[in-house]
mmCIF file of C-alpha atoms in Angstrom:
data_model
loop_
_atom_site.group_PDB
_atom_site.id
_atom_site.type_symbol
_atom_site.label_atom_id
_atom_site.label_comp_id
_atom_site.label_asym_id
_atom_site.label_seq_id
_atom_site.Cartn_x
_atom_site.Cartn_y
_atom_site.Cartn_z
ATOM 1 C CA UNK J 920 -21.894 16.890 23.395
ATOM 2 C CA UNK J 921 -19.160 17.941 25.698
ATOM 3 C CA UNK J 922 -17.250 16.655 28.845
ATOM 4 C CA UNK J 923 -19.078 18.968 30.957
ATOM 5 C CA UNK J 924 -22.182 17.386 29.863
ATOM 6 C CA UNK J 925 -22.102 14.010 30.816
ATOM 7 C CA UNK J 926 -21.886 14.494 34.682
ATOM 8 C CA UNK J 927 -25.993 14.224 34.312
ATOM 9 C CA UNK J 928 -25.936 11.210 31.514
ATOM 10 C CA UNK J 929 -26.553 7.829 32.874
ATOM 11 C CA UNK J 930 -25.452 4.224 32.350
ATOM 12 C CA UNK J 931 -27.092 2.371 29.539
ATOM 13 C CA UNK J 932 -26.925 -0.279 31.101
ATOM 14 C CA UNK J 933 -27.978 -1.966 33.974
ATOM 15 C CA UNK J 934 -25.041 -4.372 35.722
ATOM 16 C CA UNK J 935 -22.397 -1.897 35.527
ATOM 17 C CA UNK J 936 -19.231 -3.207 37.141
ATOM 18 C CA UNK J 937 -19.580 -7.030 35.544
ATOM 19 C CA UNK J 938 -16.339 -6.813 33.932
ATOM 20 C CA UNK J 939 -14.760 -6.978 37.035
ATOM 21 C CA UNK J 940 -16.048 -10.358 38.081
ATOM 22 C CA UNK J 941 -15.821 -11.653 34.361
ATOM 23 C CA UNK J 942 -19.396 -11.511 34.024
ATOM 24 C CA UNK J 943 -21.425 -11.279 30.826
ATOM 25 C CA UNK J 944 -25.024 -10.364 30.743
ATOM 26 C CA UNK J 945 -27.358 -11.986 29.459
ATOM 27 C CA UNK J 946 -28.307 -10.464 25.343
ATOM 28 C CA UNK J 947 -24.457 -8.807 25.313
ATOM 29 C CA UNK J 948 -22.078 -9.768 23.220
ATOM 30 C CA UNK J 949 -18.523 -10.662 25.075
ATOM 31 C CA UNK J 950 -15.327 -9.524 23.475
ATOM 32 C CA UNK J 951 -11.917 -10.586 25.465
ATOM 33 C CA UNK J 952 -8.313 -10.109 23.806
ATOM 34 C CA UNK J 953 -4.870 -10.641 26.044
ATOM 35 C CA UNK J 954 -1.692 -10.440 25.088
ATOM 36 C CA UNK J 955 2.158 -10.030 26.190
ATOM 37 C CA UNK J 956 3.534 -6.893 26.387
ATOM 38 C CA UNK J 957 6.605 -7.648 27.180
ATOM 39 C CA UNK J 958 8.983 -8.312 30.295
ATOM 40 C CA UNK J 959 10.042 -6.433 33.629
ATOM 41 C CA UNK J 960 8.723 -4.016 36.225
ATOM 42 C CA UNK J 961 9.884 -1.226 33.689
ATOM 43 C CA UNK J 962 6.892 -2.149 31.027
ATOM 44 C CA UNK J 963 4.486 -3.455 33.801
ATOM 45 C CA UNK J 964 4.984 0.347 35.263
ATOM 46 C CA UNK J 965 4.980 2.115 32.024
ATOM 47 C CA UNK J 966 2.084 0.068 31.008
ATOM 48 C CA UNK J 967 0.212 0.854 33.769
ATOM 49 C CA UNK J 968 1.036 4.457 34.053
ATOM 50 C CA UNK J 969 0.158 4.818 29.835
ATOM 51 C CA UNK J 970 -3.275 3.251 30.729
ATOM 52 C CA UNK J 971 -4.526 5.344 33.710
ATOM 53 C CA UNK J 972 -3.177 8.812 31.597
ATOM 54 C CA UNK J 973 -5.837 7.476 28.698
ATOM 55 C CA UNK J 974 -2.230 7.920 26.677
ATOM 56 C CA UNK J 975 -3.350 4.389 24.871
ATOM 57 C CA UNK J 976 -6.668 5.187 23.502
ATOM 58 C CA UNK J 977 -5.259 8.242 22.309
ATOM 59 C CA UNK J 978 -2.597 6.506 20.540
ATOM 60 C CA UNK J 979 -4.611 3.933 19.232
ATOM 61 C CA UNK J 980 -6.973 6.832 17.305
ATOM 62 C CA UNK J 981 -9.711 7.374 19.638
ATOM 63 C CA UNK J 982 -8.884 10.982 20.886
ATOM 64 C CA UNK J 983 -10.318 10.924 24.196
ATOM 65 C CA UNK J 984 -10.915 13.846 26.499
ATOM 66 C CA UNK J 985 -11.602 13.003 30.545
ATOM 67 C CA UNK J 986 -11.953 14.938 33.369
ATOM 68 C CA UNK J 987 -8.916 13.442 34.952
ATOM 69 C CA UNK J 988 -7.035 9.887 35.214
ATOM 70 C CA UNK J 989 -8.998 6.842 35.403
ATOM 71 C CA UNK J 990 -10.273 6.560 38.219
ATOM 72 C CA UNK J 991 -14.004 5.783 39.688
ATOM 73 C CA UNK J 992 -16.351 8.474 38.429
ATOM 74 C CA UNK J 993 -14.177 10.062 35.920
ATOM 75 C CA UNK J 994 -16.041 10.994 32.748
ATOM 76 C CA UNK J 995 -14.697 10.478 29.241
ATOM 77 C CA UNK J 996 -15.760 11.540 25.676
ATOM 78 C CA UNK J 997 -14.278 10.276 22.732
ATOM 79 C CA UNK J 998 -14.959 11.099 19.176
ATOM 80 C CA UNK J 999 -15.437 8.971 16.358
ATOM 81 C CA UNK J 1000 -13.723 10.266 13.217
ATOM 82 C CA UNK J 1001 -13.504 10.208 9.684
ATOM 83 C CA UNK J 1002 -11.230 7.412 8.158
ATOM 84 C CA UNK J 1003 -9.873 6.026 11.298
ATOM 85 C CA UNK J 1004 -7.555 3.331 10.613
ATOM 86 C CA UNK J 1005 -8.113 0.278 12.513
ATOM 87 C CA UNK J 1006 -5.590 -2.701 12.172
ATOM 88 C CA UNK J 1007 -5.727 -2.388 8.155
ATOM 89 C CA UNK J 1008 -8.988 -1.699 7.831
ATOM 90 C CA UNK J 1009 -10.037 2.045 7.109
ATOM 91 C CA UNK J 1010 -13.493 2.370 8.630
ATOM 92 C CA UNK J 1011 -16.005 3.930 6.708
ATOM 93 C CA UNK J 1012 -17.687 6.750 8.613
ATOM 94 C CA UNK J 1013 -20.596 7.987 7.022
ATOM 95 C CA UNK J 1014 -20.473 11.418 6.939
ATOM 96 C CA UNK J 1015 -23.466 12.038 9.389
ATOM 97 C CA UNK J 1016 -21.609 10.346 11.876
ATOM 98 C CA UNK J 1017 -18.123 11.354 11.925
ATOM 99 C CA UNK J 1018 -17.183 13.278 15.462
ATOM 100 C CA UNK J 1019 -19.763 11.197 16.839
ATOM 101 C CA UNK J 1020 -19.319 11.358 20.635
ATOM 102 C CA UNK J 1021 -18.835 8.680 22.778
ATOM 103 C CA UNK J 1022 -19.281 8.952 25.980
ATOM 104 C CA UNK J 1023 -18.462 6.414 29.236
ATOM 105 C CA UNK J 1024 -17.554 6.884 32.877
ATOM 106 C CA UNK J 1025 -14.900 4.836 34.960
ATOM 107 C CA UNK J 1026 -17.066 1.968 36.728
ATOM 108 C CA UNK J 1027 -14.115 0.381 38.491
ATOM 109 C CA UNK J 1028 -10.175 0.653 38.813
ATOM 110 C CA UNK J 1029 -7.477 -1.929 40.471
ATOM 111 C CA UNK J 1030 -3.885 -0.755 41.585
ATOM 112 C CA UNK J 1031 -2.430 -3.995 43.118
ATOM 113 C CA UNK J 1032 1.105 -4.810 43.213
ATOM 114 C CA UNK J 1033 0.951 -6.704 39.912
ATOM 115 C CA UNK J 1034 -2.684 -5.703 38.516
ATOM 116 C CA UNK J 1035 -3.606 -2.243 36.970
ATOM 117 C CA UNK J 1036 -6.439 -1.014 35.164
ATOM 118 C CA UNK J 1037 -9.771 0.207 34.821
ATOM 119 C CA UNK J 1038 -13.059 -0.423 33.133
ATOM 120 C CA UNK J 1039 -15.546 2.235 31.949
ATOM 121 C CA UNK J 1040 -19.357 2.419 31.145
ATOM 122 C CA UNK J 1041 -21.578 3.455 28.395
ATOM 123 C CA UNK J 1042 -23.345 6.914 28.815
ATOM 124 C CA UNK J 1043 -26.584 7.953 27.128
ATOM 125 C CA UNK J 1044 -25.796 8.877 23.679
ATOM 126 C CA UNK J 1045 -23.160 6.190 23.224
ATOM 127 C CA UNK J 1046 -23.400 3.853 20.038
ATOM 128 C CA UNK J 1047 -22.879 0.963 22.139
ATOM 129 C CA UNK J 1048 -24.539 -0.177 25.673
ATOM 130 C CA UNK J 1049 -22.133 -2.244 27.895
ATOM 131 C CA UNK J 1050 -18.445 -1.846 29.450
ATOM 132 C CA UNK J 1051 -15.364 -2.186 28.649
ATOM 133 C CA UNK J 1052 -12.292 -3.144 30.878
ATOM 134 C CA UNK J 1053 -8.402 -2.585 30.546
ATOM 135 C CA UNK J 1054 -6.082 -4.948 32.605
ATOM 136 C CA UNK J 1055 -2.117 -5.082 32.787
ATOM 137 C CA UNK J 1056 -0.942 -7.734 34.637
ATOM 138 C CA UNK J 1057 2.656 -8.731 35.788
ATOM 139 C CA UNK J 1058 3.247 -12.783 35.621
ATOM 140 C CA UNK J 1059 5.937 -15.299 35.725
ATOM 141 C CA UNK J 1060 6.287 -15.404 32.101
ATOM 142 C CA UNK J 1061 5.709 -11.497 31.140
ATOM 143 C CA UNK J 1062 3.849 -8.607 31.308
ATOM 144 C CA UNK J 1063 -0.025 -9.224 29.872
ATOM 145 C CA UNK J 1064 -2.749 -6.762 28.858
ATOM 146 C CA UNK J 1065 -6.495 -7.887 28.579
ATOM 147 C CA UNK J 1066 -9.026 -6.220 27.034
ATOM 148 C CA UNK J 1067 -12.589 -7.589 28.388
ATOM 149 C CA UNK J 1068 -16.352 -6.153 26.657
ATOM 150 C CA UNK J 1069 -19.568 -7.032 26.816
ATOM 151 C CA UNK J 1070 -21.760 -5.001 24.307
ATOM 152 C CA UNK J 1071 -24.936 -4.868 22.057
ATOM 153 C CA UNK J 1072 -25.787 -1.776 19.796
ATOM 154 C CA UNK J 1073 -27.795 0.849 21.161
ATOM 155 C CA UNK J 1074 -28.422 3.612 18.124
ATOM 156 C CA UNK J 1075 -29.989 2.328 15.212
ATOM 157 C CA UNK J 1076 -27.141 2.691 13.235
ATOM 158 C CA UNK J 1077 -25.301 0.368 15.365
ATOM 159 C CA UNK J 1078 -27.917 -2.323 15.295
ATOM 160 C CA UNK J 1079 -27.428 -2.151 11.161
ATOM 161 C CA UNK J 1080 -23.752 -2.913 11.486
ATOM 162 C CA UNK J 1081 -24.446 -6.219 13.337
ATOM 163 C CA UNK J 1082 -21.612 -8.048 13.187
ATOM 164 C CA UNK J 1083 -19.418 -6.081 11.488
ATOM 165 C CA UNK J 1084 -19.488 -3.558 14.280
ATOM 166 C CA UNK J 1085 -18.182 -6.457 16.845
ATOM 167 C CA UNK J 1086 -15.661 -6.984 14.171
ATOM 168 C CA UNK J 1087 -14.207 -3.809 14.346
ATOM 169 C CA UNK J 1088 -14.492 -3.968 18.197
ATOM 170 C CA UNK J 1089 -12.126 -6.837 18.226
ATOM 171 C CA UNK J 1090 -9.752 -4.825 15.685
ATOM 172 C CA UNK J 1091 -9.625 -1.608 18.436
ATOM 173 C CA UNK J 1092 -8.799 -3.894 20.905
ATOM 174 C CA UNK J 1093 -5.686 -5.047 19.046
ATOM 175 C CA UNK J 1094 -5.319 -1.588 18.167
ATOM 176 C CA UNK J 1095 -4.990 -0.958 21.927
ATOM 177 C CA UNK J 1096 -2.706 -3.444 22.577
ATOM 178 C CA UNK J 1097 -0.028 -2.315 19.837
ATOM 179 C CA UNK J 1098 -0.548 1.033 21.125
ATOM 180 C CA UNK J 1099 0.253 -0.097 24.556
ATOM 181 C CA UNK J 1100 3.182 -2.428 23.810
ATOM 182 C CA UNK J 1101 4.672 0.922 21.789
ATOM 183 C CA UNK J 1102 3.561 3.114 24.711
ATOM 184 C CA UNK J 1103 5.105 0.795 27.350
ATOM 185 C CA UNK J 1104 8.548 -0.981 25.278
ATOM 186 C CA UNK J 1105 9.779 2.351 23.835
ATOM 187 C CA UNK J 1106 12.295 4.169 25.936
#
């Protein structure tokens, strides 16, 4: 699969856009993580501008290729590779599966004074069915990032990782977050 090719794929899913109300289907499984970043318009910005640029994911060891910032209707594909390290844990990718696209489209995006983020969509051909949301937000006490799923497998071989495959969903969501803080603090 290539970029190019998922203009034509559709959602698996049916309430695309939930994440953005804090919705969670019914049968999904919901996945939030938020943290603090930091302090200051300087990280809020950075964070932010990290974010849109897909600079985190990439960080964070999903290489993802998009046809432009996030922003509403912009395809993405990552790939899943061999031995990618996930907080401590190594996953195992089974040989069959390793550069195993993934592919999702942006679903929704916020630019407010003190919100920024976006939330993308599973494509046919994605492990996974559901969305997936990325929020910085500027508060009293800091700069916060939240990181807000819903999911259930969708390829066989995600269905046989049961809950070990929402375990190392919560584990690339911390993974985002120390690639953002990194991203965002370093000067």
């Amino acid at each position: 699969m290539r970029l190019d090719d998922l203009p034509q794929l559709h959602f698996t899913y049916d309430v695309v856009g939930s994440t953005r109300f804090d919705k969670t289907p019914p049968g999904y499984h919901r996945l939030e993580h938020r943290a603090r970043l930091g302090d200051g318009d300087e990280v809020f910005q950075r964070a932010g501008e990290a974010l849109l640029a897909w600079r985190m994911h990439r960080l964070a060891g999903l290489p993802f290729t998009a046809d432009g910032t996030a922003a509403i209707g912009v395809n993405a594909l990552g790939r899943l590779g061999p031995g990618m390290v996930i907080g401590r844990l190594r996953t195992a990718v089974p040989i069959g599966l390793v550069g195993l696209a993934i592919p999702c489209r942006v679903v929704w995006t916020v630019d407010e004074p003190d919100r920024i983020g976006f939330a993308y969509g599973t494509l046919e051909g994605h492990p996974e069915s559901g969305e997936e949301s990325f929020v910085v937000t500027r508060e009293s006490d800091g700069v916060y990032f939240t990181v807000t799923a819903y999911s259930r497998a969708a390829a066989w071989y995600a269905r046989l990782g049961g809950p070990a495959t929402r375990t190392l969903q919560g584990l690339a969501a911390k993974r985002y977050f120390n690639a953002l803080r990194r991203l965002a603090t370093s000067r």
